[in-house]
């Protein structure tokens, strides 16, 4: 390690600690190049880096976006594509990047400082001194392939989004908000027509202009060795001085020294069509120019006001528009922090014929709010809740401060004064003193009376056909103009470029970077205690257990405690679902969505749902109910509260009230059902989501709550429930009551409490009122498992291959499923973990065979020990069978011995597994939850990770080959795997031919084939007719309008 005493060119600008967090901020600046560094010191196993450049451009060429990809193609000292990711994998690291309108950020996510320090200078060289070759620009940005189709990583990415609803509406809004000489107006991702003309020289010019150390800020969060960091950066700077513009050359600071955004002079409302077969509903987007992001009081006030207006089902806009009038499925708000912060409201799933009417209603509500007295008690609670949540998120997210630091770098004062605002939340003290007139003046100035831009998004089936027809004609003309000889030349040019890009990386480059030790990865330790039925898992001897025992409660309720240094209580109730009648399980969708948005009875009086929500927000930091997927068990339910320590008993009271004292109100149930139904069409438009949707339908039994709550059940079942609520609401209410009674039994309940037990009074006895009235003599039911709820096809895969045409997609997605280990103690688990990590590695064997050749955007394996299944996923492919076949060939090569394993890559695979364990405990709360999952959900010893990592390191090549042969290869084998493919209708024939030729027996079925009503039949057949129309529509698409499909080449991971 370099000497900490050697002087560097970096000076400390400031160092301070936040008064609401243990995080310490240190800001450095290089006196040689102007590079800035902000370190956020915080404990944990992860070190996170965000290397950010302000990137301003005044066109739609996409140059900023192209660099996000091209920088990963090699650098001055490492002139090989993929070398950065291969080195990063060995150093317990993952790389990625994003391009925003105003900046580009490159991320480094590492377990431990030693790995981060090793890869840091290599990564920065790729960013500041990349190769930017003609061949790299040709394959990664745009080219025409040998078939005459436009392709390229960036081009294909933008092709997938340029004409979707959100992009079209957002772009038109920006065109109206900003004049031509303001960079916020432009599409930095690139428009297809401009990407086709973009040159390598223009990209290099933009890089030289913007990618300078003086325009770079490194944001690093975690346990950082500061002296080591500065020595590394100082050496790196010295190595690139000859390759960058002179540090003292004139430089205009992007955004700050550019022309500023003029104020909006008048409101504008425009209609934007977007391609969509279903023309029933559209969307409304309303945008305003707000206060400066550098004004901490105004920014905090804006955040609070938006919560007041649209932060919950009790807020003004959400309550009126969604809950009562049901004229939209949701009211969302968002902010883009800039010198003139953009404030946007989005109203989703609005009836197309009522878009203008609903937009007017939005402003009626805003004007009314500004003209009448505000609910100042609720406003005060919004201020306090925002402050509570800020403190909570500091604990629960390792990257909480990142966005604020990046915004300060982009727009803040160079002297660091605006960065220092992060050290305090005193702005909320001032906002607590704001009066009704101050809040209304703020509301009028920035929102209700402010000029704005409204975009009405109108779906158009005609536009959908027009775009496909125009693209088809453009490509046909392109082919004709090029001619056969021209296409051959382009095919050779592409092959030559790929050959140049894909030169093999010399092994010595990789091997000179040794795999770091794990000593700098500081895993988080938590302490477990148990009470009640949880004691049956084993007696514990530790200080925290003695504290729990000291509560002197004989309550038999299963309570698992995890002690961590936190200012909050994370409280979860895990509910077994086996006792819910199977025909009623689809109603769980309504039960869960309604759970916190319903009236309750308290002390004999009815509290309306708005009051319930307001009080919940007052007493908590957050609250949710969902399946137990987040704790590794999707077949149980999980109710979760986050509260301050002093609100522990209050949270328990809320839990009891919401479980037993809630009222199933007809009006609320109708609103909930309508909202859930409105989301179904959007869910059914996604090829990837529907591949997984069909997978759940065929591999799980009707007993599975994951299946019962899936889109393909909701599509039928909720339509019929909606009708039943109109004709016989009491039946639905009685069924929900039956669900409540079946769930809320003592024998179904397990409690998880994550807290600082040394500060938590009465950890056990506080639960006695909760358990009052329950039959405490019943033995605890076993925890439900996905394995026990598999269908026959899930227990014995090998007989099903479905191809599902979908007119809403232009690509294909595949999911193949076979049997895998169903026990964490299975002897093949360690080898399977290594095999999958090796195959799935960035720039690994599958990446090269599939993504690198343009056969798919990506592939991945998933091992689910909890279900005893292994799955292989092909994501967004022009031909899912070809991607599937290429992947199978890779596996066969390793099994037969024709392909040798690469020792450095095997080391990288083990490093990836280490990173996976670190990710599970990236924060103190996630470490505590992980301990519960291991001990309670999976029944494993608390040191299972350590023992498994030891077994993983002992895995040999022969063990990997055997697990590939016996576990992985069956995923590609007829008679052993079930396959689901969703695709554009035009692809159906080719996919059928491919899978038939491979020995599978595919059948084509529409989505409607997989829907299930769980026995709730339609009275008049109306919605059955709708499903028949869906089938007919899909058949029409197959026989008629053909979508265009590009043939993308290898896509970079850092999208």
PDB file of N, CA and C in Angstrom, residues 782-848:
ATOM      1  N   UNK A 782     -46.619 -25.034  10.028  1.00  0.00           N
ATOM      2  CA  UNK A 782     -45.368 -24.924   9.265  1.00  0.00           C
ATOM      3  C   UNK A 782     -45.467 -23.753   8.289  1.00  0.00           C
ATOM      4  N   UNK A 783     -44.325 -23.159   7.973  1.00  0.00           N
ATOM      5  CA  UNK A 783     -44.334 -22.055   7.022  1.00  0.00           C
ATOM      6  C   UNK A 783     -44.600 -22.588   5.615  1.00  0.00           C
ATOM      7  N   UNK A 784     -45.508 -21.932   4.905  1.00  0.00           N
ATOM      8  CA  UNK A 784     -45.842 -22.348   3.543  1.00  0.00           C
ATOM      9  C   UNK A 784     -44.599 -22.265   2.665  1.00  0.00           C
ATOM     10  N   UNK A 785     -44.524 -23.130   1.658  1.00  0.00           N
ATOM     11  CA  UNK A 785     -43.380 -23.109   0.746  1.00  0.00           C
ATOM     12  C   UNK A 785     -43.845 -23.164  -0.699  1.00  0.00           C
ATOM     13  N   UNK A 786     -43.064 -22.579  -1.587  1.00  0.00           N
ATOM     14  CA  UNK A 786     -43.348 -22.661  -3.017  1.00  0.00           C
ATOM     15  C   UNK A 786     -43.200 -24.114  -3.492  1.00  0.00           C
ATOM     16  N   UNK A 787     -42.254 -24.848  -2.918  1.00  0.00           N
ATOM     17  CA  UNK A 787     -42.036 -26.240  -3.313  1.00  0.00           C
ATOM     18  C   UNK A 787     -43.294 -27.084  -3.136  1.00  0.00           C
ATOM     19  N   UNK A 788     -44.030 -26.841  -2.066  1.00  0.00           N
ATOM     20  CA  UNK A 788     -45.244 -27.628  -1.800  1.00  0.00           C
ATOM     21  C   UNK A 788     -46.408 -27.204  -2.680  1.00  0.00           C
ATOM     22  N   UNK A 789     -46.267 -26.079  -3.390  1.00  0.00           N
ATOM     23  CA  UNK A 789     -47.365 -25.564  -4.205  1.00  0.00           C
ATOM     24  C   UNK A 789     -47.023 -25.575  -5.695  1.00  0.00           C
ATOM     25  N   UNK A 790     -46.128 -26.455  -6.080  1.00  0.00           N
ATOM     26  CA  UNK A 790     -45.865 -26.652  -7.498  1.00  0.00           C
ATOM     27  C   UNK A 790     -46.974 -27.476  -8.125  1.00  0.00           C
ATOM     28  N   UNK A 791     -47.217 -27.256  -9.395  1.00  0.00           N
ATOM     29  CA  UNK A 791     -48.163 -28.087 -10.156  1.00  0.00           C
ATOM     30  C   UNK A 791     -47.464 -29.373 -10.585  1.00  0.00           C
ATOM     31  N   UNK A 792     -48.203 -30.260 -11.216  1.00  0.00           N
ATOM     32  CA  UNK A 792     -47.574 -31.473 -11.754  1.00  0.00           C
ATOM     33  C   UNK A 792     -46.466 -31.110 -12.729  1.00  0.00           C
ATOM     34  N   UNK A 793     -46.728 -30.078 -13.553  1.00  0.00           N
ATOM     35  CA  UNK A 793     -45.716 -29.660 -14.528  1.00  0.00           C
ATOM     36  C   UNK A 793     -44.493 -29.071 -13.830  1.00  0.00           C
ATOM     37  N   UNK A 794     -44.690 -28.446 -12.657  1.00  0.00           N
ATOM     38  CA  UNK A 794     -43.570 -27.900 -11.909  1.00  0.00           C
ATOM     39  C   UNK A 794     -42.753 -28.977 -11.224  1.00  0.00           C
ATOM     40  N   UNK A 795     -43.446 -30.022 -10.762  1.00  0.00           N
ATOM     41  CA  UNK A 795     -42.720 -31.117 -10.105  1.00  0.00           C
ATOM     42  C   UNK A 795     -42.018 -32.025 -11.112  1.00  0.00           C
ATOM     43  N   UNK A 796     -42.589 -32.114 -12.304  1.00  0.00           N
ATOM     44  CA  UNK A 796     -42.029 -33.009 -13.324  1.00  0.00           C
ATOM     45  C   UNK A 796     -41.974 -32.312 -14.675  1.00  0.00           C
ATOM     46  N   UNK A 797     -41.106 -31.310 -14.829  1.00  0.00           N
ATOM     47  CA  UNK A 797     -41.041 -30.588 -16.108  1.00  0.00           C
ATOM     48  C   UNK A 797     -40.511 -31.476 -17.223  1.00  0.00           C
ATOM     49  N   UNK A 798     -40.864 -31.086 -18.462  1.00  0.00           N
ATOM     50  CA  UNK A 798     -40.355 -31.819 -19.616  1.00  0.00           C
ATOM     51  C   UNK A 798     -41.369 -32.064 -20.700  1.00  0.00           C
ATOM     52  N   UNK A 799     -42.641 -31.685 -20.430  1.00  0.00           N
ATOM     53  CA  UNK A 799     -43.699 -32.011 -21.397  1.00  0.00           C
ATOM     54  C   UNK A 799     -44.348 -30.799 -22.042  1.00  0.00           C
ATOM     55  N   UNK A 800     -43.946 -29.585 -21.664  1.00  0.00           N
ATOM     56  CA  UNK A 800     -44.639 -28.390 -22.150  1.00  0.00           C
ATOM     57  C   UNK A 800     -43.674 -27.436 -22.847  1.00  0.00           C
ATOM     58  N   UNK A 801     -44.056 -26.997 -24.051  1.00  0.00           N
ATOM     59  CA  UNK A 801     -43.354 -25.915 -24.741  1.00  0.00           C
ATOM     60  C   UNK A 801     -44.414 -25.025 -25.380  1.00  0.00           C
ATOM     61  N   UNK A 802     -44.499 -23.789 -24.909  1.00  0.00           N
ATOM     62  CA  UNK A 802     -45.529 -22.871 -25.398  1.00  0.00           C
ATOM     63  C   UNK A 802     -44.885 -21.683 -26.106  1.00  0.00           C
ATOM     64  N   UNK A 803     -45.456 -21.340 -27.249  1.00  0.00           N
ATOM     65  CA  UNK A 803     -45.098 -20.102 -27.944  1.00  0.00           C
ATOM     66  C   UNK A 803     -46.324 -19.199 -27.902  1.00  0.00           C
ATOM     67  N   UNK A 804     -46.140 -18.010 -27.339  1.00  0.00           N
ATOM     68  CA  UNK A 804     -47.264 -17.112 -27.078  1.00  0.00           C
ATOM     69  C   UNK A 804     -47.078 -15.829 -27.882  1.00  0.00           C
ATOM     70  N   UNK A 805     -47.756 -15.687 -29.024  1.00  0.00           N
ATOM     71  CA  UNK A 805     -47.628 -14.451 -29.815  1.00  0.00           C
ATOM     72  C   UNK A 805     -48.294 -13.273 -29.102  1.00  0.00           C
ATOM     73  N   UNK A 806     -47.639 -12.118 -29.121  1.00  0.00           N
ATOM     74  CA  UNK A 806     -48.182 -10.913 -28.497  1.00  0.00           C
ATOM     75  C   UNK A 806     -48.024  -9.740 -29.460  1.00  0.00           C
ATOM     76  N   UNK A 807     -49.132  -9.151 -29.921  1.00  0.00           N
ATOM     77  CA  UNK A 807     -49.041  -8.054 -30.897  1.00  0.00           C
ATOM     78  C   UNK A 807     -48.421  -6.788 -30.329  1.00  0.00           C
ATOM     79  N   UNK A 808     -48.230  -6.719 -29.009  1.00  0.00           N
ATOM     80  CA  UNK A 808     -47.697  -5.498 -28.392  1.00  0.00           C
ATOM     81  C   UNK A 808     -46.178  -5.469 -28.348  1.00  0.00           C
ATOM     82  N   UNK A 809     -45.488  -6.540 -28.807  1.00  0.00           N
ATOM     83  CA  UNK A 809     -44.025  -6.549 -28.725  1.00  0.00           C
ATOM     84  C   UNK A 809     -43.414  -6.797 -30.094  1.00  0.00           C
ATOM     85  N   UNK A 810     -42.162  -6.387 -30.248  1.00  0.00           N
ATOM     86  CA  UNK A 810     -41.439  -6.555 -31.503  1.00  0.00           C
ATOM     87  C   UNK A 810     -40.233  -7.476 -31.338  1.00  0.00           C
ATOM     88  N   UNK A 811     -40.198  -8.208 -30.238  1.00  0.00           N
ATOM     89  CA  UNK A 811     -39.040  -9.034 -29.940  1.00  0.00           C
ATOM     90  C   UNK A 811     -39.520 -10.364 -29.391  1.00  0.00           C
ATOM     91  N   UNK A 812     -38.610 -11.140 -28.770  1.00  0.00           N
ATOM     92  CA  UNK A 812     -39.024 -12.401 -28.161  1.00  0.00           C
ATOM     93  C   UNK A 812     -38.308 -12.602 -26.838  1.00  0.00           C
ATOM     94  N   UNK A 813     -38.958 -13.340 -25.942  1.00  0.00           N
ATOM     95  CA  UNK A 813     -38.451 -13.624 -24.612  1.00  0.00           C
ATOM     96  C   UNK A 813     -38.694 -15.100 -24.335  1.00  0.00           C
ATOM     97  N   UNK A 814     -37.758 -15.766 -23.700  1.00  0.00           N
ATOM     98  CA  UNK A 814     -37.912 -17.197 -23.428  1.00  0.00           C
ATOM     99  C   UNK A 814     -37.524 -17.512 -21.998  1.00  0.00           C
ATOM    100  N   UNK A 815     -38.196 -18.518 -21.448  1.00  0.00           N
ATOM    101  CA  UNK A 815     -37.937 -18.972 -20.096  1.00  0.00           C
ATOM    102  C   UNK A 815     -38.006 -20.491 -20.102  1.00  0.00           C
ATOM    103  N   UNK A 816     -36.902 -21.139 -19.758  1.00  0.00           N
ATOM    104  CA  UNK A 816     -36.840 -22.595 -19.742  1.00  0.00           C
ATOM    105  C   UNK A 816     -36.621 -23.071 -18.315  1.00  0.00           C
ATOM    106  N   UNK A 817     -37.374 -24.108 -17.915  1.00  0.00           N
ATOM    107  CA  UNK A 817     -37.390 -24.538 -16.517  1.00  0.00           C
ATOM    108  C   UNK A 817     -37.153 -26.036 -16.407  1.00  0.00           C
ATOM    109  N   UNK A 818     -36.258 -26.430 -15.481  1.00  0.00           N
ATOM    110  CA  UNK A 818     -36.012 -27.845 -15.211  1.00  0.00           C
ATOM    111  C   UNK A 818     -35.835 -28.026 -13.708  1.00  0.00           C
ATOM    112  N   UNK A 819     -35.756 -29.281 -13.282  1.00  0.00           N
ATOM    113  CA  UNK A 819     -35.570 -29.560 -11.864  1.00  0.00           C
ATOM    114  C   UNK A 819     -34.153 -29.196 -11.427  1.00  0.00           C
ATOM    115  N   UNK A 820     -34.033 -28.723 -10.190  1.00  0.00           N
ATOM    116  CA  UNK A 820     -32.738 -28.414  -9.601  1.00  0.00           C
ATOM    117  C   UNK A 820     -32.713 -28.868  -8.157  1.00  0.00           C
ATOM    118  N   UNK A 821     -31.646 -28.582  -7.426  1.00  0.00           N
ATOM    119  CA  UNK A 821     -31.586 -28.949  -6.011  1.00  0.00           C
ATOM    120  C   UNK A 821     -32.719 -28.293  -5.226  1.00  0.00           C
ATOM    121  N   UNK A 822     -33.291 -29.032  -4.271  1.00  0.00           N
ATOM    122  CA  UNK A 822     -34.387 -28.490  -3.477  1.00  0.00           C
ATOM    123  C   UNK A 822     -34.034 -28.423  -2.000  1.00  0.00           C
ATOM    124  N   UNK A 823     -32.728 -28.458  -1.691  1.00  0.00           N
ATOM    125  CA  UNK A 823     -32.275 -28.357  -0.309  1.00  0.00           C
ATOM    126  C   UNK A 823     -30.978 -27.561  -0.282  1.00  0.00           C
ATOM    127  N   UNK A 824     -30.858 -26.680   0.731  1.00  0.00           N
ATOM    128  CA  UNK A 824     -29.636 -25.888   0.859  1.00  0.00           C
ATOM    129  C   UNK A 824     -28.441 -26.741   1.271  1.00  0.00           C
ATOM    130  N   UNK A 825     -28.708 -27.957   1.721  1.00  0.00           N
ATOM    131  CA  UNK A 825     -27.635 -28.877   2.080  1.00  0.00           C
ATOM    132  C   UNK A 825     -27.284 -29.825   0.941  1.00  0.00           C
ATOM    133  N   UNK A 826     -27.937 -29.685  -0.206  1.00  0.00           N
ATOM    134  CA  UNK A 826     -27.686 -30.580  -1.335  1.00  0.00           C
ATOM    135  C   UNK A 826     -26.201 -30.476  -1.722  1.00  0.00           C
ATOM    136  N   UNK A 827     -25.542 -31.597  -1.918  1.00  0.00           N
ATOM    137  CA  UNK A 827     -24.089 -31.557  -2.186  1.00  0.00           C
ATOM    138  C   UNK A 827     -23.711 -30.822  -3.459  1.00  0.00           C
ATOM    139  N   UNK A 828     -24.656 -30.652  -4.409  1.00  0.00           N
ATOM    140  CA  UNK A 828     -24.313 -29.988  -5.660  1.00  0.00           C
ATOM    141  C   UNK A 828     -24.489 -28.469  -5.621  1.00  0.00           C
ATOM    142  N   UNK A 829     -25.035 -27.942  -4.509  1.00  0.00           N
ATOM    143  CA  UNK A 829     -25.300 -26.500  -4.446  1.00  0.00           C
ATOM    144  C   UNK A 829     -24.025 -25.665  -4.627  1.00  0.00           C
ATOM    145  N   UNK A 830     -22.914 -25.951  -3.939  1.00  0.00           N
ATOM    146  CA  UNK A 830     -21.718 -25.110  -4.141  1.00  0.00           C
ATOM    147  C   UNK A 830     -21.243 -25.092  -5.593  1.00  0.00           C
ATOM    148  N   UNK A 831     -21.191 -26.274  -6.236  1.00  0.00           N
ATOM    149  CA  UNK A 831     -20.732 -26.321  -7.627  1.00  0.00           C
ATOM    150  C   UNK A 831     -21.708 -25.608  -8.546  1.00  0.00           C
ATOM    151  N   UNK A 832     -23.001 -25.717  -8.246  1.00  0.00           N
ATOM    152  CA  UNK A 832     -24.005 -25.025  -9.072  1.00  0.00           C
ATOM    153  C   UNK A 832     -23.853 -23.515  -8.942  1.00  0.00           C
ATOM    154  N   UNK A 833     -23.584 -23.024  -7.752  1.00  0.00           N
ATOM    155  CA  UNK A 833     -23.369 -21.585  -7.558  1.00  0.00           C
ATOM    156  C   UNK A 833     -22.184 -21.100  -8.389  1.00  0.00           C
ATOM    157  N   UNK A 834     -21.094 -21.855  -8.369  1.00  0.00           N
ATOM    158  CA  UNK A 834     -19.913 -21.458  -9.142  1.00  0.00           C
ATOM    159  C   UNK A 834     -20.195 -21.534 -10.635  1.00  0.00           C
ATOM    160  N   UNK A 835     -20.879 -22.604 -11.072  1.00  0.00           N
ATOM    161  CA  UNK A 835     -21.160 -22.781 -12.498  1.00  0.00           C
ATOM    162  C   UNK A 835     -22.001 -21.634 -13.043  1.00  0.00           C
ATOM    163  N   UNK A 836     -23.044 -21.271 -12.302  1.00  0.00           N
ATOM    164  CA  UNK A 836     -23.928 -20.192 -12.770  1.00  0.00           C
ATOM    165  C   UNK A 836     -23.187 -18.856 -12.766  1.00  0.00           C
ATOM    166  N   UNK A 837     -22.410 -18.592 -11.715  1.00  0.00           N
ATOM    167  CA  UNK A 837     -21.644 -17.343 -11.673  1.00  0.00           C
ATOM    168  C   UNK A 837     -20.661 -17.268 -12.834  1.00  0.00           C
ATOM    169  N   UNK A 838     -20.058 -18.404 -13.195  1.00  0.00           N
ATOM    170  CA  UNK A 838     -19.104 -18.454 -14.306  1.00  0.00           C
ATOM    171  C   UNK A 838     -19.814 -18.189 -15.631  1.00  0.00           C
ATOM    172  N   UNK A 839     -20.955 -18.844 -15.850  1.00  0.00           N
ATOM    173  CA  UNK A 839     -21.679 -18.710 -17.122  1.00  0.00           C
ATOM    174  C   UNK A 839     -22.276 -17.315 -17.295  1.00  0.00           C
ATOM    175  N   UNK A 840     -22.780 -16.750 -16.198  1.00  0.00           N
ATOM    176  CA  UNK A 840     -23.502 -15.478 -16.279  1.00  0.00           C
ATOM    177  C   UNK A 840     -22.598 -14.253 -16.207  1.00  0.00           C
ATOM    178  N   UNK A 841     -21.292 -14.431 -16.075  1.00  0.00           N
ATOM    179  CA  UNK A 841     -20.386 -13.300 -15.877  1.00  0.00           C
ATOM    180  C   UNK A 841     -20.453 -12.310 -17.042  1.00  0.00           C
ATOM    181  N   UNK A 842     -20.329 -11.027 -16.706  1.00  0.00           N
ATOM    182  CA  UNK A 842     -20.194 -10.009 -17.743  1.00  0.00           C
ATOM    183  C   UNK A 842     -18.943 -10.321 -18.563  1.00  0.00           C
ATOM    184  N   UNK A 843     -19.088 -10.338 -19.885  1.00  0.00           N
ATOM    185  CA  UNK A 843     -18.019 -10.722 -20.813  1.00  0.00           C
ATOM    186  C   UNK A 843     -17.626 -12.195 -20.634  1.00  0.00           C
ATOM    187  N   UNK A 844     -18.536 -12.997 -20.034  1.00  0.00           N
ATOM    188  CA  UNK A 844     -18.297 -14.418 -19.849  1.00  0.00           C
ATOM    189  C   UNK A 844     -18.732 -15.231 -21.052  1.00  0.00           C
ATOM    190  N   UNK A 845     -18.786 -16.574 -20.934  1.00  0.00           N
ATOM    191  CA  UNK A 845     -19.059 -17.436 -22.095  1.00  0.00           C
ATOM    192  C   UNK A 845     -20.432 -17.209 -22.726  1.00  0.00           C
ATOM    193  N   UNK A 846     -21.474 -17.050 -21.927  1.00  0.00           N
ATOM    194  CA  UNK A 846     -22.795 -16.808 -22.514  1.00  0.00           C
ATOM    195  C   UNK A 846     -22.901 -15.391 -23.070  1.00  0.00           C
ATOM    196  N   UNK A 847     -22.293 -14.454 -22.386  1.00  0.00           N
ATOM    197  CA  UNK A 847     -22.271 -13.068 -22.879  1.00  0.00           C
ATOM    198  C   UNK A 847     -21.673 -13.038 -24.287  1.00  0.00           C
ATOM    199  N   UNK A 848     -20.526 -13.697 -24.446  1.00  0.00           N
ATOM    200  CA  UNK A 848     -19.852 -13.680 -25.745  1.00  0.00           C
ATOM    201  C   UNK A 848     -20.663 -14.404 -26.810  1.00  0.00           C
TER     202      UNK A 848
END
